[in-house]
CSV table of C-alpha atoms in Angstrom, one decimal:
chain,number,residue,atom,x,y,z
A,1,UNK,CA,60.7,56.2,85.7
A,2,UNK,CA,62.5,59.6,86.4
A,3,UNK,CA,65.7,60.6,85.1
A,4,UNK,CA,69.0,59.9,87.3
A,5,UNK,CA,71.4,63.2,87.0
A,6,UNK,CA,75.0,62.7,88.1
A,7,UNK,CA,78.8,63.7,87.5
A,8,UNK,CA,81.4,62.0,85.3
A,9,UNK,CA,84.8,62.3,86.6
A,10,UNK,CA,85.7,59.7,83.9
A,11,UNK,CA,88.0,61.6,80.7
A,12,UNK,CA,87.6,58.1,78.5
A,13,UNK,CA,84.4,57.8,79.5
A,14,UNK,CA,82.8,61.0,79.1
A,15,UNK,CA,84.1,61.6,75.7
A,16,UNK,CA,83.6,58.5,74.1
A,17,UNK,CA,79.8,59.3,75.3
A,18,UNK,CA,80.0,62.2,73.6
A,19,UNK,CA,80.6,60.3,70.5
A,20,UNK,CA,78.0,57.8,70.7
A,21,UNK,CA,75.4,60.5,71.3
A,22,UNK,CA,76.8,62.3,68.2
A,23,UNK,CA,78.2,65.3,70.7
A,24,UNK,CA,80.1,68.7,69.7
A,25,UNK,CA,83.3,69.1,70.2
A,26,UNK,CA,82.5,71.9,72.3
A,27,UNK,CA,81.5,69.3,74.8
A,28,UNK,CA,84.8,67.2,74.7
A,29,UNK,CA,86.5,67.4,78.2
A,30,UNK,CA,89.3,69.0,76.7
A,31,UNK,CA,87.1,72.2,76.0
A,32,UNK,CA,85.8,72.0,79.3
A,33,UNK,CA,89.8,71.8,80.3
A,34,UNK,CA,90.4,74.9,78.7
A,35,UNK,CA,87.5,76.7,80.1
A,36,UNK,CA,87.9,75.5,83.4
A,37,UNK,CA,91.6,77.2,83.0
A,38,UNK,CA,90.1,80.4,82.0
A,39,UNK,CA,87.8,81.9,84.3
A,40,UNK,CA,84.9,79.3,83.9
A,41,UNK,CA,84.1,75.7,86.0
A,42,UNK,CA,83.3,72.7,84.1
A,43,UNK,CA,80.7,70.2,85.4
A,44,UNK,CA,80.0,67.6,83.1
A,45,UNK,CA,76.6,65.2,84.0
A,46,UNK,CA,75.4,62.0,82.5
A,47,UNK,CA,71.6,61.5,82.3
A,48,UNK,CA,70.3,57.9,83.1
A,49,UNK,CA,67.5,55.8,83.0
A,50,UNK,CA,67.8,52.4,84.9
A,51,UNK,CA,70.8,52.8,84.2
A,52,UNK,CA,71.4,53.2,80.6
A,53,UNK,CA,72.9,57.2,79.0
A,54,UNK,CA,70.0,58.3,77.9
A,55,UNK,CA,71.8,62.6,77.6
A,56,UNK,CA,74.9,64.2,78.8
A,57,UNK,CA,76.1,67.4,78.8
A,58,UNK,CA,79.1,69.3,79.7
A,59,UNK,CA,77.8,72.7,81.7
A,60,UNK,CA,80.3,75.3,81.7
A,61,UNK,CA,79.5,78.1,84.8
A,62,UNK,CA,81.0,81.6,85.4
A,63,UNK,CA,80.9,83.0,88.2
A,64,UNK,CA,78.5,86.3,89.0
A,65,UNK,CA,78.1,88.6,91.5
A,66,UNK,CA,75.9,87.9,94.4
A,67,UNK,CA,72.9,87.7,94.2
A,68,UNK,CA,73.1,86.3,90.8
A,69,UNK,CA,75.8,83.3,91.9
A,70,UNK,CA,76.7,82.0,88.8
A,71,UNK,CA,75.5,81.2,85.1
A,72,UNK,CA,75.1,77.7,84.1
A,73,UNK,CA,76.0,77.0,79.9
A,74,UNK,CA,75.8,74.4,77.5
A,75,UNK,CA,77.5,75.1,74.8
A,76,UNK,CA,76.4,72.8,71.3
A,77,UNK,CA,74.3,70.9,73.5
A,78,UNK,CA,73.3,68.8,75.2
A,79,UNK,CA,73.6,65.8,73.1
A,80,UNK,CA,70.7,63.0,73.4
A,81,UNK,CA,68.9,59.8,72.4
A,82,UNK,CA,66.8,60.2,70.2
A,83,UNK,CA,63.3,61.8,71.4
A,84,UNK,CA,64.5,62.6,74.6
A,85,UNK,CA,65.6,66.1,74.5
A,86,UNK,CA,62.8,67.7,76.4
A,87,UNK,CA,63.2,65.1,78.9
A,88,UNK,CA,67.4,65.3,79.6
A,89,UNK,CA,66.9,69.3,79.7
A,90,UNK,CA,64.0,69.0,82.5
A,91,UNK,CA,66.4,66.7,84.4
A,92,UNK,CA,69.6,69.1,84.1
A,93,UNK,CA,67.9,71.9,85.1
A,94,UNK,CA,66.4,70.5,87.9
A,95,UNK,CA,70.4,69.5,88.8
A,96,UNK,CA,71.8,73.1,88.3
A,97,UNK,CA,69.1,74.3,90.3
A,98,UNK,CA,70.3,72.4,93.1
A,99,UNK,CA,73.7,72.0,92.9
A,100,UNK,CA,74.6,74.7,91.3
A,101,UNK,CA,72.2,77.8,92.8
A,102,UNK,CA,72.8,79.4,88.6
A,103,UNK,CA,70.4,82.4,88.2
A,104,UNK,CA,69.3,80.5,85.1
A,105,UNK,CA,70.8,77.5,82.6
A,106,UNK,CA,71.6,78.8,78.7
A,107,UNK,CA,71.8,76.5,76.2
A,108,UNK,CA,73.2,76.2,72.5
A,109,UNK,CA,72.1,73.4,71.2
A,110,UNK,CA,74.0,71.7,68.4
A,111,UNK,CA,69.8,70.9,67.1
A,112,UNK,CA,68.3,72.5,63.9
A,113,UNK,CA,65.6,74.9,64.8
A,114,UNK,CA,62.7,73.5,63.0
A,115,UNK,CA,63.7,70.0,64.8
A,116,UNK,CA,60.4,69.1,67.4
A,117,UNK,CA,62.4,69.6,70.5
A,118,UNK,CA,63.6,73.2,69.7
A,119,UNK,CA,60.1,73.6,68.9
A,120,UNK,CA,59.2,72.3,72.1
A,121,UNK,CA,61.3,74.6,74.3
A,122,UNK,CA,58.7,77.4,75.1
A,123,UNK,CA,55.7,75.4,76.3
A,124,UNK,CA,58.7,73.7,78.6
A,125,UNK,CA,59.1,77.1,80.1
A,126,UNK,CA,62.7,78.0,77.9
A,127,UNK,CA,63.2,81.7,76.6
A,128,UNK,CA,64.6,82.9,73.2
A,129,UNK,CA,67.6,84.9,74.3
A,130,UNK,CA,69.6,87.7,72.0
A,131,UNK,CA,72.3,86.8,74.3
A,132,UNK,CA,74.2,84.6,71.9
A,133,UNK,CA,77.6,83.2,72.4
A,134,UNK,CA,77.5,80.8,69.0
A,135,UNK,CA,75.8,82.0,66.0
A,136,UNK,CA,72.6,79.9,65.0
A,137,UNK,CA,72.8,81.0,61.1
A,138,UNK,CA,75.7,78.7,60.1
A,139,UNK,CA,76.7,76.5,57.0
A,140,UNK,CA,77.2,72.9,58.0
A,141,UNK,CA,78.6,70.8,55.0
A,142,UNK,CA,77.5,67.1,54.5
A,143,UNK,CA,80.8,65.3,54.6
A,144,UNK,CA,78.9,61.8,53.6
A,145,UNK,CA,78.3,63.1,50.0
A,146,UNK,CA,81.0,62.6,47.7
A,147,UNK,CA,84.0,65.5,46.6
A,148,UNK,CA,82.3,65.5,43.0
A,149,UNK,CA,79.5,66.9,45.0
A,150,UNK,CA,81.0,69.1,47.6
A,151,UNK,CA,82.5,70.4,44.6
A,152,UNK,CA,79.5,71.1,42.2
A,153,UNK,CA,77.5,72.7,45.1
A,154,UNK,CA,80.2,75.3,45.2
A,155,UNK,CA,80.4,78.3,43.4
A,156,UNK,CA,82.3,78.4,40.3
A,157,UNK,CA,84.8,81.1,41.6
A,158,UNK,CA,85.4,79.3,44.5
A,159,UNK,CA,86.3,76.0,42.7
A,160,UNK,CA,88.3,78.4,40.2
A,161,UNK,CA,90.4,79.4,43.2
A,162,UNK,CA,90.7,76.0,45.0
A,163,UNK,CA,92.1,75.2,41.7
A,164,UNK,CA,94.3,78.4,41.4
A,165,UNK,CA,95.9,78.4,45.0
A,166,UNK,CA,96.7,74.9,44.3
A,167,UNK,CA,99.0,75.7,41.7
A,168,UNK,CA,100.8,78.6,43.3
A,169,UNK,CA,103.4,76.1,45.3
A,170,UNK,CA,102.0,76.5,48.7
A,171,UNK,CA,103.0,73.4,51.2
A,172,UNK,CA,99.3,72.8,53.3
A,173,UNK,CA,100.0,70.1,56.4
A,174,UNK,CA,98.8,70.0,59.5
A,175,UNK,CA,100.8,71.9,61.6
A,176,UNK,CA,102.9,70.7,65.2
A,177,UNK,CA,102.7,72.6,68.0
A,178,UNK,CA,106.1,74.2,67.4
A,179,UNK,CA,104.6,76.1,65.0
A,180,UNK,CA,101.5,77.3,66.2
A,181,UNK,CA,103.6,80.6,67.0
A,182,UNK,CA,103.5,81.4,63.5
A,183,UNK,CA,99.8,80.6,63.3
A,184,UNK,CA,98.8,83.0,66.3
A,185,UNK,CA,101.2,85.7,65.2
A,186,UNK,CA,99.1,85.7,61.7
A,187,UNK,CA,95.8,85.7,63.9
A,188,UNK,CA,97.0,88.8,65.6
A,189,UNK,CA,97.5,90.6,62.6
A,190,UNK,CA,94.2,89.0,61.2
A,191,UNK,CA,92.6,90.6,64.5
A,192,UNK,CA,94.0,94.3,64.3
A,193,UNK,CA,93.1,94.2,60.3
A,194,UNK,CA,89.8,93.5,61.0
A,195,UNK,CA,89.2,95.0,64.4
A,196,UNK,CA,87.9,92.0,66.4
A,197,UNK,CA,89.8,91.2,69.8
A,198,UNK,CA,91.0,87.7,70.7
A,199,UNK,CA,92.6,86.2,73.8
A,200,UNK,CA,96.4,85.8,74.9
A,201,UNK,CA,98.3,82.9,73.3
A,202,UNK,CA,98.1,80.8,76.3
A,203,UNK,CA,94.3,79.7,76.0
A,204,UNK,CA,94.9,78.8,71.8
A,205,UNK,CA,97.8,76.7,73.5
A,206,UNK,CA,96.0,75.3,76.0
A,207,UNK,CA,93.1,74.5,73.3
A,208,UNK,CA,95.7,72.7,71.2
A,209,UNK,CA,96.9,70.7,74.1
A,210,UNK,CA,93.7,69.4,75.7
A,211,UNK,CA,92.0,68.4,72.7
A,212,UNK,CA,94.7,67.0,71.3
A,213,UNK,CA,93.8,65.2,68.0
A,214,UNK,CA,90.7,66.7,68.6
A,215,UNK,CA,92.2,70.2,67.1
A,216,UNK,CA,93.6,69.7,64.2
A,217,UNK,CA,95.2,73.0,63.2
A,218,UNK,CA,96.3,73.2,59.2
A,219,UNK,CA,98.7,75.9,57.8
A,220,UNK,CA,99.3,77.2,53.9
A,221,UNK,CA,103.3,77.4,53.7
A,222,UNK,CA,105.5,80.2,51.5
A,223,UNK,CA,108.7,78.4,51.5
A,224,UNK,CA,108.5,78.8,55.7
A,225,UNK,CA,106.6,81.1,55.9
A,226,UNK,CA,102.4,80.6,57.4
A,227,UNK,CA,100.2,82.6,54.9
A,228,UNK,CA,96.8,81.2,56.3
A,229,UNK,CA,95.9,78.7,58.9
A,230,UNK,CA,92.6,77.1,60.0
A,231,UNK,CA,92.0,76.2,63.4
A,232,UNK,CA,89.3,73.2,63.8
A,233,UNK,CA,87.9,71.0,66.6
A,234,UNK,CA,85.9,67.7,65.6
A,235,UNK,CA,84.2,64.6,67.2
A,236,UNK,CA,84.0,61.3,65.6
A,237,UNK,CA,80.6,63.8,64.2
A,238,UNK,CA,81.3,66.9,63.7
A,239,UNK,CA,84.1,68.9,62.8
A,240,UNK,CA,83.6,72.9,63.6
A,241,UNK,CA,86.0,75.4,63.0
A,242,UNK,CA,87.3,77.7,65.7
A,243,UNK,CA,90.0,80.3,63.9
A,244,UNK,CA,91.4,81.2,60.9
A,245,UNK,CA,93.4,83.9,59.6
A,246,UNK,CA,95.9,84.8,56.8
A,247,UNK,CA,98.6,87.2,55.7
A,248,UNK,CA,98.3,89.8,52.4
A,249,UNK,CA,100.7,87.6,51.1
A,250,UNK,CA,98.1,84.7,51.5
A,251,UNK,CA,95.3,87.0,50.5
A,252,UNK,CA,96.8,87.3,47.2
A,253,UNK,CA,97.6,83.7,46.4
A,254,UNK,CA,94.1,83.2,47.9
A,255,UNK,CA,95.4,80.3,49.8
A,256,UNK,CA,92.9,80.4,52.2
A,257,UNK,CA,90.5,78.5,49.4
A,258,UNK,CA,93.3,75.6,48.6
A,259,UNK,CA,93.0,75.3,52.4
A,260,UNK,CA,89.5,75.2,53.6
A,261,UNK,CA,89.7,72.8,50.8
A,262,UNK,CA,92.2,70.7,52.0
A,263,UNK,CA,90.7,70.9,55.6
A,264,UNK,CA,87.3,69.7,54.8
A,265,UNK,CA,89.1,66.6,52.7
A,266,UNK,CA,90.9,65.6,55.9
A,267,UNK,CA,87.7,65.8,57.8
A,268,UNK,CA,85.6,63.9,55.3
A,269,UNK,CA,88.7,61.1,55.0
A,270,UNK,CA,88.4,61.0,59.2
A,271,UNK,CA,85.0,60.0,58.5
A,272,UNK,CA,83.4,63.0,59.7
A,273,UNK,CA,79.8,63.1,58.5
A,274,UNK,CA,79.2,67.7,59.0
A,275,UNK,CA,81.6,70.4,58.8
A,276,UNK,CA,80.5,73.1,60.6
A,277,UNK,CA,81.6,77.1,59.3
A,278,UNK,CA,80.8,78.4,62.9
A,279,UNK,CA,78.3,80.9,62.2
A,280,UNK,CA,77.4,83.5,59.6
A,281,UNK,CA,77.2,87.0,59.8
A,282,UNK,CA,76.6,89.4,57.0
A,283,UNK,CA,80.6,90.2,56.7
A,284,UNK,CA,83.1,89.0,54.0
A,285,UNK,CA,83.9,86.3,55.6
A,286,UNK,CA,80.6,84.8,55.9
A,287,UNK,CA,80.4,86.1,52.4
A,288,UNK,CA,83.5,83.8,51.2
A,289,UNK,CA,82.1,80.7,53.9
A,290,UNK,CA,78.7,81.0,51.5
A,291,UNK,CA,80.4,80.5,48.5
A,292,UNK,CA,81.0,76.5,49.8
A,293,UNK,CA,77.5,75.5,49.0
A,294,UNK,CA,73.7,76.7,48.0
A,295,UNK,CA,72.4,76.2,51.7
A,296,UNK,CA,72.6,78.0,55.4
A,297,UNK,CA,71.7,75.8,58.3
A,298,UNK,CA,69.6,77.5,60.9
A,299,UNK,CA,70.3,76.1,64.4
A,300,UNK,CA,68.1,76.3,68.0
A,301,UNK,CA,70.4,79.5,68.8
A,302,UNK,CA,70.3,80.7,72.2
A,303,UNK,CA,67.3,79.8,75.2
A,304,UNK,CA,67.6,80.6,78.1
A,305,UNK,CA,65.7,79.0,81.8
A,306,UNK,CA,65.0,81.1,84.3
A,307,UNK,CA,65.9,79.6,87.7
A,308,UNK,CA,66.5,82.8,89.7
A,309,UNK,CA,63.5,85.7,90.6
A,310,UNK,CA,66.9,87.9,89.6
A,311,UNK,CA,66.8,86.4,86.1
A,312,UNK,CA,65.4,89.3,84.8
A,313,UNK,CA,68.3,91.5,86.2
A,314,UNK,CA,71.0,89.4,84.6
A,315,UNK,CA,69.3,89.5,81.1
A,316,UNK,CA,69.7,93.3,81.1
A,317,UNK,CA,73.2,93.6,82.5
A,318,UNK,CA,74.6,90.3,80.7
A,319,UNK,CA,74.5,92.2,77.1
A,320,UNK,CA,76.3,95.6,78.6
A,321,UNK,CA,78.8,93.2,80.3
A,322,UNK,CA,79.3,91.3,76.7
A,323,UNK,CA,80.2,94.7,75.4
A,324,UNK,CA,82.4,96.2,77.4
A,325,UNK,CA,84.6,92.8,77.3
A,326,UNK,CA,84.7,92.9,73.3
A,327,UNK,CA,85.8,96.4,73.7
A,328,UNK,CA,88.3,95.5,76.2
A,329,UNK,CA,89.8,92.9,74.4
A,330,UNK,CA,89.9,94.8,71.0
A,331,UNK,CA,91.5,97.5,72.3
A,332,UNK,CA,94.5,94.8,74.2
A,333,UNK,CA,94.7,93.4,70.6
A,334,UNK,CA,95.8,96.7,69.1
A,335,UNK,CA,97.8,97.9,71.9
A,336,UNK,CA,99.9,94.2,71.4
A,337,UNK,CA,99.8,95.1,67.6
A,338,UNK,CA,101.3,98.4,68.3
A,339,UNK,CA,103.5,97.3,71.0
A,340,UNK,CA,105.2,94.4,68.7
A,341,UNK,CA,105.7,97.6,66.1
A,342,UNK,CA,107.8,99.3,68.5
A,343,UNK,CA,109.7,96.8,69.3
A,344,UNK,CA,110.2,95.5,65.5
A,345,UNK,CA,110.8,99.2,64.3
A,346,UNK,CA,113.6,99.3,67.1
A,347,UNK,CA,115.0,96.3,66.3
């Protein structure tokens, strides 16, 4: 019997689907909340068979010019039964291609890339894309092992400085939303420090809002002061991190180990069984996430299905388009940074 595609308008439904299927938190309705309040539509689909979920999956679409209408996303997944991968993507494409007219569906599957399905996604007419949103080459701890273990698989410098920024006084809570303030305004110097652009305060905020418990956010404390916080979002699954950033002050005391620490504790005591490190790069920070353990992780990354003749158009402008908006949103960063100078120098 075929698949049944068809839209869920329920919140409590939808994400406790989610969480049998063993979904992302990029597939909560809450991220689809924020999205949808952010230039993006969210359209999220259950996939049946005589009437039992057999897939879901929360699409994301941003609107393009015409001819290319729109582009159709699944970020981390879609999540499905077991075995049935190949089959749930056949049936959503065949429901963006009709309801949605997208010049092609783009998936990042929350599936390891040597898994069957992600091997299966070429003969099932799917194309490796560079255009990638979430990095593949990531570090996903296994929270079902014990600390004695998380430990050991560490490297001894990093459990010499978990130890170390333990003992320097720091307060490390989660935080309230009162005082995500202080948490953004050390992200924006994070962001002009290292040269990467972020968005305006009101789409962290609306994160923290819609997904609620969902987003845990954790702080290091100085007396009052935020010297590090750690932004995450986690199903009953998966916990993934979003942002992060910390002041010299917290470079120094190295909180940001205590904290990470701390973080991945609360996940594993939430019963959490993977903490996800959101991708790995070769930087220093991917060089201080690969100190956590003697692995990577190597996800599906990105694949692409043409459903447009202009498909081929979009894949060449999409990466210049990309490009131009990190450069945009770099250079709004600094001219903030500099902006809140002025006024503090004035002050």
């Amino acid at each position: 019997m075929s698949l049944s595609v068809s839209p869920c308008f329920d919140r409590a439904l939808w994400d406790t689907t989610v969480n049998q299927l063993g979904g992302h938190p990029q597939q909560l309705w809450g991220w689809g909340e924020t999205k949808a309040a952010h230039g993006w539509t969210a359209d999220r689909v259950l996939v049946t068979e005589d009437g039992v979920v057999v897939g879901a999956a929360q699409l994301v679409l941003k609107a393009l010019p015409l001819p290319l209408r729109n582009l159709a996303y699944i970020p981390r997944g879609p999540q499905t039964a077991e075995g049935r991968g190949v089959e749930v993507l056949e049936a959503l494409a065949g429901y963006v291609r009709a309801a949605h007219r997208s010049v092609a569906l783009s998936i990042e599957p929350d599936w390891d890339a040597a898994s069957d399905v992600v091997q299966a996604l070429p003969g099932a007419g799917w194309t490796a894309s560079a255009n990638t949103i979430l990095i593949g080459r990531t570090l996903i701890l296994d929270l079902r092992r014990s600390e004695d273990e998380l430990l050991a698989d560490m490297t001894k410098k990093h459990r010499q400085y978990i130890r170390k920024s333990g003992r320097e006084g720091l307060e490390i809570r989660r935080v309230v939303r009162s005082e995500l303030a202080a948490c953004l305004a050390v992200y924006r110097l994070t962001a002009e420090r290292a040269g990467f652009g972020i968005h305006e305060d009101a789409y962290y905020l609306d994160i923290f809002d819609n997904l609620g418990d969902a987003s845990p956010v954790y702080a290091a404390f100085q007396g009052e002061d935020v010297v590090a916080f750690l932004w995450l979002s986690a199903t009953e699954s998966t916990a993934f991190e979003l942002y992060g950033g910390m002041t010299d002050e917290g470079e120094r005391l190295r909180a940001n180990y205590a904290l990470k620490w701390f973080a991945i504790s609360e996940m594993k005591a939430r019963g959490v069984a993977r903490y996800d490190f959101n991708g790995l790069l070769n930087d220093g920070v991917s060089r201080f996430k690969m100190g956590w353990a003697q692995h990577e992780d190597q996800l599906a990354g990105t694949w692409d299905l043409p459903l447009s003749p202009f498909y081929p158009v979009f894949s060449r402008a999409l990466p210049l388009a990309k490009r131009g908006m990190r450069v945009a949103r770099t250079q709004a960063a600094r001219a903030v940074g500099a902006l809140r100078t002025v006024r503090g120098s004035r002050s």
